Coordinates of N, CA and C and ligand atoms in Angstrom, one line a residue:
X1223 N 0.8 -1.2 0.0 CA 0.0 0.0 0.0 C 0.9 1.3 0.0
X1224 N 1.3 1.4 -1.0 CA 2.9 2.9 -0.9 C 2.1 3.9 -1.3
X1225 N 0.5 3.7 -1.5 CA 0.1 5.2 -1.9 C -0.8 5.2 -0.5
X1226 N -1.0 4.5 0.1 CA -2.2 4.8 1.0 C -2.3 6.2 1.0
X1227 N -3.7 6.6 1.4 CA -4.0 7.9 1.9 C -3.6 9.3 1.3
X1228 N -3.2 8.6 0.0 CA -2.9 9.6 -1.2 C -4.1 9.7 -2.3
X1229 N -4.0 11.0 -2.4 CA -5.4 11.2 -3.2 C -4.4 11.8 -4.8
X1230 N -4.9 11.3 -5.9 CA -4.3 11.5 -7.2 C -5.7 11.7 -8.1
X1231 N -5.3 12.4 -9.2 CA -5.8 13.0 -10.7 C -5.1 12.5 -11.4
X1232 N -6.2 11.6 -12.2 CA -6.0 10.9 -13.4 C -5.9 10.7 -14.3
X1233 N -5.5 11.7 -15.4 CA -6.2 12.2 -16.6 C -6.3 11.7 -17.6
X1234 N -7.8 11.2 -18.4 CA -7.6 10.2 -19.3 C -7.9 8.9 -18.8
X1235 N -8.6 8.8 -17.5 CA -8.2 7.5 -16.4 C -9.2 6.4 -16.6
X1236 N -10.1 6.9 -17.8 CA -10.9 6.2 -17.9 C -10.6 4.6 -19.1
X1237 N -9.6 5.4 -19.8 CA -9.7 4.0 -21.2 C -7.8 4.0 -20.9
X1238 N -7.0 2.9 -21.7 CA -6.1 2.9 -22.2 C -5.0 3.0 -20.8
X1239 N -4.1 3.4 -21.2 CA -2.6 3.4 -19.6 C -3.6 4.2 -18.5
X1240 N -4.4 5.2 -18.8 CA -4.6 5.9 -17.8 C -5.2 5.1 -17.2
X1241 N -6.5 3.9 -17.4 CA -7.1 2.9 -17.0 C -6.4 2.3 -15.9
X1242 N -5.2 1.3 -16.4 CA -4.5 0.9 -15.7 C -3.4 1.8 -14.7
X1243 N -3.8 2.9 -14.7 CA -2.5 3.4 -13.8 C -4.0 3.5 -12.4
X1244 N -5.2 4.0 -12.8 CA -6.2 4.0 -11.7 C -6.3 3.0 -11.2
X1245 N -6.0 1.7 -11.6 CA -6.2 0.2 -11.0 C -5.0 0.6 -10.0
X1246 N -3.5 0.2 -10.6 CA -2.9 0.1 -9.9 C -2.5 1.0 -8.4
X1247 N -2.9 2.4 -8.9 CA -3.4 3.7 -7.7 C -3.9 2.7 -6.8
X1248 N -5.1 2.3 -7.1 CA -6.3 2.1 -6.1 C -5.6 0.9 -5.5
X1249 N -4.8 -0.3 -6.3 CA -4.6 -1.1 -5.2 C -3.4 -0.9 -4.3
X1250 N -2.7 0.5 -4.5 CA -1.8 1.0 -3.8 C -2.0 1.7 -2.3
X1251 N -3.6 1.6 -2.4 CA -4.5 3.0 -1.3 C -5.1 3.9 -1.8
X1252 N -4.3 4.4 -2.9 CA -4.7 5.7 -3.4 C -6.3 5.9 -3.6
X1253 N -6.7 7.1 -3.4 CA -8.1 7.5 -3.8 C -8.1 8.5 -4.8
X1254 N -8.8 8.1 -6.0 CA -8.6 8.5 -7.1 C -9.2 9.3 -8.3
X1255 N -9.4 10.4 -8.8 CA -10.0 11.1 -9.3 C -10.3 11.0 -11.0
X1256 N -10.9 9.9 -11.5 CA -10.7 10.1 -12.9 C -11.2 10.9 -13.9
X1257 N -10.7 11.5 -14.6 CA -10.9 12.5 -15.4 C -10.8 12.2 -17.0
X1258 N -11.8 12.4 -17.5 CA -12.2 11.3 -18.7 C -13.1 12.4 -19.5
X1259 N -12.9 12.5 -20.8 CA -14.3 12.7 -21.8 C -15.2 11.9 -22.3
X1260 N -14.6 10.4 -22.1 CA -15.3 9.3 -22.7 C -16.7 9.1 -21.3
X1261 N -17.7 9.4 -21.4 CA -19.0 9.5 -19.8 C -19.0 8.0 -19.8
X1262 N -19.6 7.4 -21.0 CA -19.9 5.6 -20.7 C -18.8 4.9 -20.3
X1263 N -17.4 4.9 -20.5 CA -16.1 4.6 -19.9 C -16.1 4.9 -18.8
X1264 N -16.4 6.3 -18.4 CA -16.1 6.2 -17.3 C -17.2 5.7 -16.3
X1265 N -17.9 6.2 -16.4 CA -19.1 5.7 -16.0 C -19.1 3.9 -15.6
X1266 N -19.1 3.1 -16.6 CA -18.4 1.8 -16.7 C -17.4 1.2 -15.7
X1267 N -16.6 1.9 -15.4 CA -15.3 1.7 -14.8 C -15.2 2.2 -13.1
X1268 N -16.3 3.3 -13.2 CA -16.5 3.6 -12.0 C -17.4 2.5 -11.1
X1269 N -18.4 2.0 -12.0 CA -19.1 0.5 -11.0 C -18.3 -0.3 -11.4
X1270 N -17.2 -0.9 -12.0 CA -16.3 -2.0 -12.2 C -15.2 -2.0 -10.7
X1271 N -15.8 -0.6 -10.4 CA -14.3 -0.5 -9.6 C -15.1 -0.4 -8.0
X1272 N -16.0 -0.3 -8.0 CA -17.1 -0.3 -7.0 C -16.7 -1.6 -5.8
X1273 N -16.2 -1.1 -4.7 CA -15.5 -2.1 -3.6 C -14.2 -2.5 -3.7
X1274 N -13.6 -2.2 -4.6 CA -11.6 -2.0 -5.1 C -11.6 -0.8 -4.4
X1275 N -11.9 0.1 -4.0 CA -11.2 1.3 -3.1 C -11.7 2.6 -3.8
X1276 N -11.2 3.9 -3.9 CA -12.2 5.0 -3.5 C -12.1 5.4 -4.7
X1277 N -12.9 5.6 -5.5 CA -12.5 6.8 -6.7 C -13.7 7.7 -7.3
X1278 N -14.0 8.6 -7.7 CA -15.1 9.5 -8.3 C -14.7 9.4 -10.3
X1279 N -15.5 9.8 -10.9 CA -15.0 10.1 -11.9 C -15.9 11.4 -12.0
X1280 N -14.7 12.5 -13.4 CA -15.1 13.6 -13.5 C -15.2 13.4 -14.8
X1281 N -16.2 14.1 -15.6 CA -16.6 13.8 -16.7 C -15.9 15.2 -17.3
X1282 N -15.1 15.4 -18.0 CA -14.8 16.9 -18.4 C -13.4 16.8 -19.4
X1283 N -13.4 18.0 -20.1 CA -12.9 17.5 -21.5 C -11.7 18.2 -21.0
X1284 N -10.3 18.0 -20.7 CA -9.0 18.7 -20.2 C -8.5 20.0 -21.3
X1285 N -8.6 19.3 -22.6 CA -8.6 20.5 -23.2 C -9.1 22.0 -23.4
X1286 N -10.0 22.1 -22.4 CA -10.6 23.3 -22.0 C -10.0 23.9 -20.9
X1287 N -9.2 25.1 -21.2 CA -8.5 25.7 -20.0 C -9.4 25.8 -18.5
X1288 N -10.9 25.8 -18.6 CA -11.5 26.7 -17.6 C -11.6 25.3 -17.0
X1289 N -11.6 23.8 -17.3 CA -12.3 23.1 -16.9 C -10.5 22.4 -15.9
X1290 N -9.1 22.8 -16.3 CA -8.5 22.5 -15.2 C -9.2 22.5 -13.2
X1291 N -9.3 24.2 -13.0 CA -9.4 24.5 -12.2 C -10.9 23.4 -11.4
X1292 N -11.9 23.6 -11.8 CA -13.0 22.6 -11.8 C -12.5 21.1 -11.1
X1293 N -11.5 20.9 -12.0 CA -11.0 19.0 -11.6 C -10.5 19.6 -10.6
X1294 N -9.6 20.4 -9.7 CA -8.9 19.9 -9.1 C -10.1 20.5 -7.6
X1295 N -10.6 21.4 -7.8 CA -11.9 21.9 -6.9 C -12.4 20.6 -6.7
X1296 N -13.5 20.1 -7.7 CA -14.3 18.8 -7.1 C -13.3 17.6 -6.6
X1297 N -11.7 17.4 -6.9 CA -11.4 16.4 -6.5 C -11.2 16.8 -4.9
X1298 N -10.7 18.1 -4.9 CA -10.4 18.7 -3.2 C -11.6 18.1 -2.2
X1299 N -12.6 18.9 -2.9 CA -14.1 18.8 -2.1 C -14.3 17.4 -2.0
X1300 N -14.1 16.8 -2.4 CA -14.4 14.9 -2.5 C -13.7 14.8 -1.5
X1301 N -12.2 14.9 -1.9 CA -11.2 13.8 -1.3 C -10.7 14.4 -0.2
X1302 N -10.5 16.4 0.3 CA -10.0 16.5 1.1 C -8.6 17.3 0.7
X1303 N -8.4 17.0 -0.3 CA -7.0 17.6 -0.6 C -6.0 16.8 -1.9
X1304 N -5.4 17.0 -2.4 CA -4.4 16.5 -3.6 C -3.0 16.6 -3.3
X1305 N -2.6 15.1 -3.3 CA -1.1 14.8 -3.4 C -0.2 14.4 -4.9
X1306 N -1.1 14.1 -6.2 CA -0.8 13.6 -7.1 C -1.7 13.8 -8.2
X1307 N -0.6 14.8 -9.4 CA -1.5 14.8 -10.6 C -0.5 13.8 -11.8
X1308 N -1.5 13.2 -12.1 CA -0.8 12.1 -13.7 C -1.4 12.9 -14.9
X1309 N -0.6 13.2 -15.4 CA -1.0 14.5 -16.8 C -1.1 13.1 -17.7
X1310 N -1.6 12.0 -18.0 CA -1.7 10.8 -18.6 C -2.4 11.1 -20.0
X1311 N -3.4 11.8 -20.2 CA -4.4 11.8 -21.2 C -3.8 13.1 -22.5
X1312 N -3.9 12.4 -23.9 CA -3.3 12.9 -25.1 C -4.0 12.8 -26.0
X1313 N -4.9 13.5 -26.4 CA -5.4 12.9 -27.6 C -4.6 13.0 -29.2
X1314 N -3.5 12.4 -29.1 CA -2.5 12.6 -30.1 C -2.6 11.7 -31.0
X1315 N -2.3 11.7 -32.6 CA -2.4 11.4 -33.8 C -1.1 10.6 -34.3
X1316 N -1.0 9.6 -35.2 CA 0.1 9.4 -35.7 C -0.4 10.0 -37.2
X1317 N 0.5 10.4 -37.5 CA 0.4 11.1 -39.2 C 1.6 11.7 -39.3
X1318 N 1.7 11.3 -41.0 CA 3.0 11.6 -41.7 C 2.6 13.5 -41.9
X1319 N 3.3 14.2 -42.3 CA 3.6 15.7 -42.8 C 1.9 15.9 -43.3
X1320 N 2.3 15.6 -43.9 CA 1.1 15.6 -44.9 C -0.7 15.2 -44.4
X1321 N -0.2 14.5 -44.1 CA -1.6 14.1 -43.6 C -1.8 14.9 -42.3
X1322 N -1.1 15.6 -41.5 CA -1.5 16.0 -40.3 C -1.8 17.7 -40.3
X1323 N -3.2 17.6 -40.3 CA -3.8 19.0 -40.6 C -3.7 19.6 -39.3
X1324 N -3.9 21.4 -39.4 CA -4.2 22.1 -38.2 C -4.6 21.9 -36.8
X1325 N -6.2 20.7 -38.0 CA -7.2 20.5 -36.9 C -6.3 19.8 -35.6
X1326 N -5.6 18.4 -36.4 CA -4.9 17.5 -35.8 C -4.1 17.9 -34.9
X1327 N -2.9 19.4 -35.5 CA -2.1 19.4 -34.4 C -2.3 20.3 -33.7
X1328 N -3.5 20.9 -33.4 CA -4.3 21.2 -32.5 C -4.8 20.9 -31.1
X1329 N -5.5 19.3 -31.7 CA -5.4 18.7 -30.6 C -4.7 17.9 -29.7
X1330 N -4.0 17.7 -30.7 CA -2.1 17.4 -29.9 C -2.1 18.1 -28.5
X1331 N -1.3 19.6 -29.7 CA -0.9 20.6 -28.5 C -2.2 20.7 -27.4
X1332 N -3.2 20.7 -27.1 CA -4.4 21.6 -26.5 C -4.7 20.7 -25.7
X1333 N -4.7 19.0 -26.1 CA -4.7 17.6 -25.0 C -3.7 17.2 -24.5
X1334 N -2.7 17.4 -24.7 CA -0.9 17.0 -24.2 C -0.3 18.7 -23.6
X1335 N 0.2 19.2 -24.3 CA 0.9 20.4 -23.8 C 0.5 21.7 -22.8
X1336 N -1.0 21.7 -23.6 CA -1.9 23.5 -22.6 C -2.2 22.6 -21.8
X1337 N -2.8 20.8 -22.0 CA -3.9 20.6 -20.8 C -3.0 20.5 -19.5
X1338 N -1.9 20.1 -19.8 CA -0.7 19.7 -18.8 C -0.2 21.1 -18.3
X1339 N 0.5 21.7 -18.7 CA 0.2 23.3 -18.1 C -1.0 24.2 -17.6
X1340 N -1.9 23.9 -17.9 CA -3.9 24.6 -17.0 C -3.3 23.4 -15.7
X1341 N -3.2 21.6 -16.0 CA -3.7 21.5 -15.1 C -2.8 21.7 -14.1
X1342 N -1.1 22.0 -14.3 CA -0.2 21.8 -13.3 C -0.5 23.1 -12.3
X1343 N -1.1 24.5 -13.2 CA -1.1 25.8 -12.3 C -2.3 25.6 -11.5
X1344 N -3.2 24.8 -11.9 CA -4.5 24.4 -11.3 C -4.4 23.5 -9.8
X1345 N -3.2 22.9 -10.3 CA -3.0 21.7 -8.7 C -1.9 22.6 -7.9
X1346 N -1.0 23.3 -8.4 CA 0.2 23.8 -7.5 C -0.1 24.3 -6.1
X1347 N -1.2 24.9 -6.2 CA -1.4 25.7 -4.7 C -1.9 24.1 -3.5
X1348 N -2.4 23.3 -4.4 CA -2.9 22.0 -3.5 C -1.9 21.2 -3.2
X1349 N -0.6 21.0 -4.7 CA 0.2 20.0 -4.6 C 1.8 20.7 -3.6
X1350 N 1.4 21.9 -3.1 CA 2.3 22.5 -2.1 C 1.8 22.6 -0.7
X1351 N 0.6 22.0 -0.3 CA 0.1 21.9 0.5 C 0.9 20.7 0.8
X1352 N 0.6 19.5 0.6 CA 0.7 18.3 0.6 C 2.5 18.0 0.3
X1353 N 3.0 18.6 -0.1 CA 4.6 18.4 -1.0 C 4.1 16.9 -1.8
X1354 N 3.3 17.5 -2.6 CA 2.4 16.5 -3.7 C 3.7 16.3 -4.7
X1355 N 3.1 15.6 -6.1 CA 3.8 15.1 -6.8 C 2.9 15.4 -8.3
X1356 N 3.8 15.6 -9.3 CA 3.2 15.8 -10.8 C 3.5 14.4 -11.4
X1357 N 3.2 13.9 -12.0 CA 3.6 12.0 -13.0 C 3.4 12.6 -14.7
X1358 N 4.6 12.4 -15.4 CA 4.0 12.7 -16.7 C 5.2 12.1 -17.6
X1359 N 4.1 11.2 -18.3 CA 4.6 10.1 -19.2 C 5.6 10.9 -20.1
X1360 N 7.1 10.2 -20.6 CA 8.0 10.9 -21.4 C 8.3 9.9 -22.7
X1361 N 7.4 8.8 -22.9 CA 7.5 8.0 -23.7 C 8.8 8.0 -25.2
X1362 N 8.1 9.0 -26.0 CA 8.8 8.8 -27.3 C 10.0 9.7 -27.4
X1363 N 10.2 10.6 -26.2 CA 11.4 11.6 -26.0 C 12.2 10.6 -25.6
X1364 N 12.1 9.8 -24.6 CA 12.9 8.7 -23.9 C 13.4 8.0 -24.5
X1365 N 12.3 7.3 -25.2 CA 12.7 6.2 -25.8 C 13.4 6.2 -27.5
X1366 N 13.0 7.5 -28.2 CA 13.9 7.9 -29.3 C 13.3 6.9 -30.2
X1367 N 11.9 7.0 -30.7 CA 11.3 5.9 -31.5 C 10.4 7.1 -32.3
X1368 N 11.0 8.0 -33.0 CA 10.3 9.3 -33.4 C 10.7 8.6 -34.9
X1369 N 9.2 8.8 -35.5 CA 9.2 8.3 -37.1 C 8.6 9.2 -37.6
X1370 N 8.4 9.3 -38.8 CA 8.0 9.6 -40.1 C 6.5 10.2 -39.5
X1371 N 5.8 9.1 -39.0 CA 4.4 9.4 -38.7 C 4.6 10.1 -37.2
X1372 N 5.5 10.0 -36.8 CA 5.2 11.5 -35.6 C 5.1 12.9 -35.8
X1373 N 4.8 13.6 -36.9 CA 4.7 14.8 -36.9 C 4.5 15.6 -35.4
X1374 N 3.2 15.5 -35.1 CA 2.9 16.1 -34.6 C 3.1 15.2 -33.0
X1375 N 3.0 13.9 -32.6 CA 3.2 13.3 -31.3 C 4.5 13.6 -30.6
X1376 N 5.5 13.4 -31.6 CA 7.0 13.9 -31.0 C 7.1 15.1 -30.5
X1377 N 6.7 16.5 -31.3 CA 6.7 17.8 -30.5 C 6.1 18.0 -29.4
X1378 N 4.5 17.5 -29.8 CA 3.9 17.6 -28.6 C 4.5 17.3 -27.4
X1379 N 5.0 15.7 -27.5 CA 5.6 15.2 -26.2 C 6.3 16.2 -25.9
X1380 N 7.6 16.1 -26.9 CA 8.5 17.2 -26.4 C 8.5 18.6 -25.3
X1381 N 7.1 19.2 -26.3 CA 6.7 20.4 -24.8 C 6.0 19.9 -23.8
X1382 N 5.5 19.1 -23.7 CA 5.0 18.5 -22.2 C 6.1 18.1 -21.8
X1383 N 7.2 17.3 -21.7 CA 8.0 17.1 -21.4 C 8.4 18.4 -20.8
X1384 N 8.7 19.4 -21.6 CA 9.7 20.3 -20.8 C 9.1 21.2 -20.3
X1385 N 7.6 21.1 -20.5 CA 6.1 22.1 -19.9 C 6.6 21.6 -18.1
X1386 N 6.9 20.2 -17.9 CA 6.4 19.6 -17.0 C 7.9 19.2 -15.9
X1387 N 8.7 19.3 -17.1 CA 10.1 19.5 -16.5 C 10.0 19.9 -14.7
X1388 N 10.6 18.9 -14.3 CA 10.5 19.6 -12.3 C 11.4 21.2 -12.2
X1389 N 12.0 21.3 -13.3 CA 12.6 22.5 -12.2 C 12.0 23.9 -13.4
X1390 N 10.9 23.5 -14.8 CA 10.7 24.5 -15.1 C 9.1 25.1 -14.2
X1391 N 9.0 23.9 -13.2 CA 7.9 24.5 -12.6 C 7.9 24.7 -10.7
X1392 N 9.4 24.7 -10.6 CA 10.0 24.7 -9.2 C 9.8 23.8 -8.6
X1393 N 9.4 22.8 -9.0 CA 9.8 21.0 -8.7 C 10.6 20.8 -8.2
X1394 N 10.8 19.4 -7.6 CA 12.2 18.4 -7.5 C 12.2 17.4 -7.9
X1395 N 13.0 16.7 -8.7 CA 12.9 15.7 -9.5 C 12.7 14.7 -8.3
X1396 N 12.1 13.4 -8.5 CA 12.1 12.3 -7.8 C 12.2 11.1 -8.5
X1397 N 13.3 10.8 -9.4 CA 13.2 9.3 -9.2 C 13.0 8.3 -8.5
X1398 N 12.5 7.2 -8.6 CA 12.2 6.2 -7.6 C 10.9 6.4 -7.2
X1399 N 10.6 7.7 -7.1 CA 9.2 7.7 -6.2 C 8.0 6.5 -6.6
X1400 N 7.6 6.2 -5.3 CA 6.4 5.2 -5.7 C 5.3 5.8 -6.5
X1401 N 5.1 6.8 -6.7 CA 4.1 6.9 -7.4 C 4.4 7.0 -9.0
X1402 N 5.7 7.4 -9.4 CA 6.4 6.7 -10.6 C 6.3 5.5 -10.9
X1403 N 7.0 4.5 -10.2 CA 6.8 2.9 -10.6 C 5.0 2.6 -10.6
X1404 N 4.4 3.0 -9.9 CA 3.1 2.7 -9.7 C 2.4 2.8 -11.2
X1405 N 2.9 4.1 -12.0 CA 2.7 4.7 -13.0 C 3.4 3.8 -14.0
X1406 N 4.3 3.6 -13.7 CA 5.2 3.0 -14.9 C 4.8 1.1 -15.5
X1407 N 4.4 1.0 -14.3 CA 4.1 -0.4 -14.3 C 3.3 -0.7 -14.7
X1408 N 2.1 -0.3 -14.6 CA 0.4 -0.3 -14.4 C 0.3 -0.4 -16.0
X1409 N -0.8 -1.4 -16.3 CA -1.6 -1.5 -17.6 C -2.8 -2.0 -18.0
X1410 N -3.5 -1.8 -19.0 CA -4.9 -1.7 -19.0 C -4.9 -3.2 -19.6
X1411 N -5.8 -3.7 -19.6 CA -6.7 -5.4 -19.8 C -5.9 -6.0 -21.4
X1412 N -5.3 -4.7 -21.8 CA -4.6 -5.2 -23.2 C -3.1 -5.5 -22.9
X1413 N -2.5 -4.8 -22.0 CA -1.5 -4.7 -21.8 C -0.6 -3.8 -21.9
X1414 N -1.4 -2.3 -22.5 CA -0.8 -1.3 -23.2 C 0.1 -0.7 -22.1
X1415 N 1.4 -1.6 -21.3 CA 2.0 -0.4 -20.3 C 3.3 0.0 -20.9
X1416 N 3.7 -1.1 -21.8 CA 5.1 -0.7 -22.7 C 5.4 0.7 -23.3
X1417 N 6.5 1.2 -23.1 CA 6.7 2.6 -23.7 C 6.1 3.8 -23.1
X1418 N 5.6 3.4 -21.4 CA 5.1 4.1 -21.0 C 6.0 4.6 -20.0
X1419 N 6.7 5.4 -20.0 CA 7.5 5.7 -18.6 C 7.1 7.2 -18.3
X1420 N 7.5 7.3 -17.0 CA 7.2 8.7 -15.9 C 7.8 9.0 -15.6
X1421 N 8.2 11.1 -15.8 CA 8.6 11.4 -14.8 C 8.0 12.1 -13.3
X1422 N 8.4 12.0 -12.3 CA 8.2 12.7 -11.0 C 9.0 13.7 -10.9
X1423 N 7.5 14.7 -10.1 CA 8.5 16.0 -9.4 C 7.8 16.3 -8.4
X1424 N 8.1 16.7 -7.4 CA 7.6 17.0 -6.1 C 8.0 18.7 -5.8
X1425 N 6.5 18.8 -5.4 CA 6.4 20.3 -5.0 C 7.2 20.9 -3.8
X1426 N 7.7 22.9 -4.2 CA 8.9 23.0 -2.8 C 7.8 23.0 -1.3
X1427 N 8.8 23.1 -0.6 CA 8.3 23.2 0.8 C 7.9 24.9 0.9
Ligands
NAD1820 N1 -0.8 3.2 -26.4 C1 0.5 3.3 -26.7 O1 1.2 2.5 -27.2 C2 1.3 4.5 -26.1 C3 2.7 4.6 -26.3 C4 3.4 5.7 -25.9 C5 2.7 6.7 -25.2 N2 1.4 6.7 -25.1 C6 0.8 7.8 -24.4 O2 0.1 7.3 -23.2 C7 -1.1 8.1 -23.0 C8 -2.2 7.2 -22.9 O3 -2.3 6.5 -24.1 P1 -3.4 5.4 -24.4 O4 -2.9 4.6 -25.5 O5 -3.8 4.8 -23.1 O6 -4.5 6.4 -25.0 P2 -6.1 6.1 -25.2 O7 -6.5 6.9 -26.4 O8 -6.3 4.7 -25.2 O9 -6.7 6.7 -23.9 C9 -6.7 8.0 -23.6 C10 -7.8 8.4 -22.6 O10 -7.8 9.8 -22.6 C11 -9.2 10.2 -22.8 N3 -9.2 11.5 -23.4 C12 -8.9 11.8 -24.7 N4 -9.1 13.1 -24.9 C13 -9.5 13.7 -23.7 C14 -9.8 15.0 -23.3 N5 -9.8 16.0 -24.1 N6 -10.2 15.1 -22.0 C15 -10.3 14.1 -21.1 N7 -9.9 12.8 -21.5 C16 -9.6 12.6 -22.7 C17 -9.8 9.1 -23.7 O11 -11.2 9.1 -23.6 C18 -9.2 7.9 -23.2 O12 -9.9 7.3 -22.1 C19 -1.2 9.1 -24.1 O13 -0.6 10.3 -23.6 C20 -0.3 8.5 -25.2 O14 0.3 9.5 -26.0 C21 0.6 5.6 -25.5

């Protein structure tokens, strides 16, 4: 139980890695906040999970700046307070040059990069209460598997990556932290946890 009595934000928590990272939370202690646009998923997942341990789901599309502040409000009011945000959820594209329109890398940037900067200024004042923690997957920067068809997935990462960077947001890095491996490990009914790695950063005192 290395999360017990830790309350986390899930983003995306309802389908895919973010799925399995709320499993593994919840069987860690954690009480858990999922944050999803998909309603029947979550919805779904929230009675699936019904006596496995505590979680709410928030139905709300991250891409909307105004709707950061919101998640972290109703997770407070629920849970009491926030020690952990997982910037998990991307609604990103593979497409070559060509094929990847405006719309496309639009959504990139506005699901990966703004939603992860709304949500980190949205949790800071909670996640310094707590000397909380930020989790945010660095997959294809890490791992150096940038193709043809990453137009737009590789940048994006890229600025979330360094949106999220610990010391560009007066962080401190934490390797090891358990809620890293928790993250890193964890995978959904398919298996999708490969290529999924996290970094940690913990808020100053
Ligand atoms: N699947 C892979 O092989 C893989 C590999 C490397 C990295 N990743 C990354 O891991 C993360 C999760 O990937 P996945 O494959 O589980 O994705 P997925 O598409 O299966 O799941 C993402 C979840 O985010 C939700 N979501 C999408 N847009 C949203 C929005 N605007 N607001 C709120 N929720 C939203 C979806 O409904 C879904 O439940 C992504 O950031 C992805 O880039 C995935």
């Amino acid at each position: 139980m290395k999360l017990k009595s830790r309350t986390a934000i899930v983003t995306g928590g309802a389908g895919g890695i973010g799925q399995g990272i709320v499993r593994r939370f919840l069987t860690e202690g954690a009480k858990v906040a999922i944050v999803d646009i998909d309603q029947e998923q979550g919805n779904q997942l929230l009675a699936e999970l019904e006596g496995k341990g505590e979680a709410i789901f928030i139905h709300l599309d991250i891409s909307k700046a105004e709707n950061a502040d919101t998640i972290v409000a109703q997770t407070v009011e629920h849970f009491g307070g926030l020690d952990i945000l997982v910037n998990n959820a991307h609604a990103s594209r593979q497409a070559s040059i060509m094929d990847t329109t405006p719309e496309i890398w639009d959504l990139s940037f506005n699901t990966g990069t703004m939603a992860t900067f709304h949500l980190m200024r949205a949790a800071y004042p909670e996640l310094k209460k707590t000397r909380g923690s930020i989790i945010k997957r660095m997959d294809r920067i890490k791992r150096r598997i940038i193709s043809t068809e990453h137009t737009v997935a590789a940048p994006a990462n890229g600025s979330e990556h360094s949106c999220s960077h610990p010391w560009a947001g007066g962080f401190s890095p934490i390797p090891g932290d358990s809620a890293c491996r928790a993250g890193y490990r964890s995978g959904d009914s398919s298996g999708r946890n490969a290529g999924c790695a996290c970094r940690g950063a913990r808020a100053p005192r």
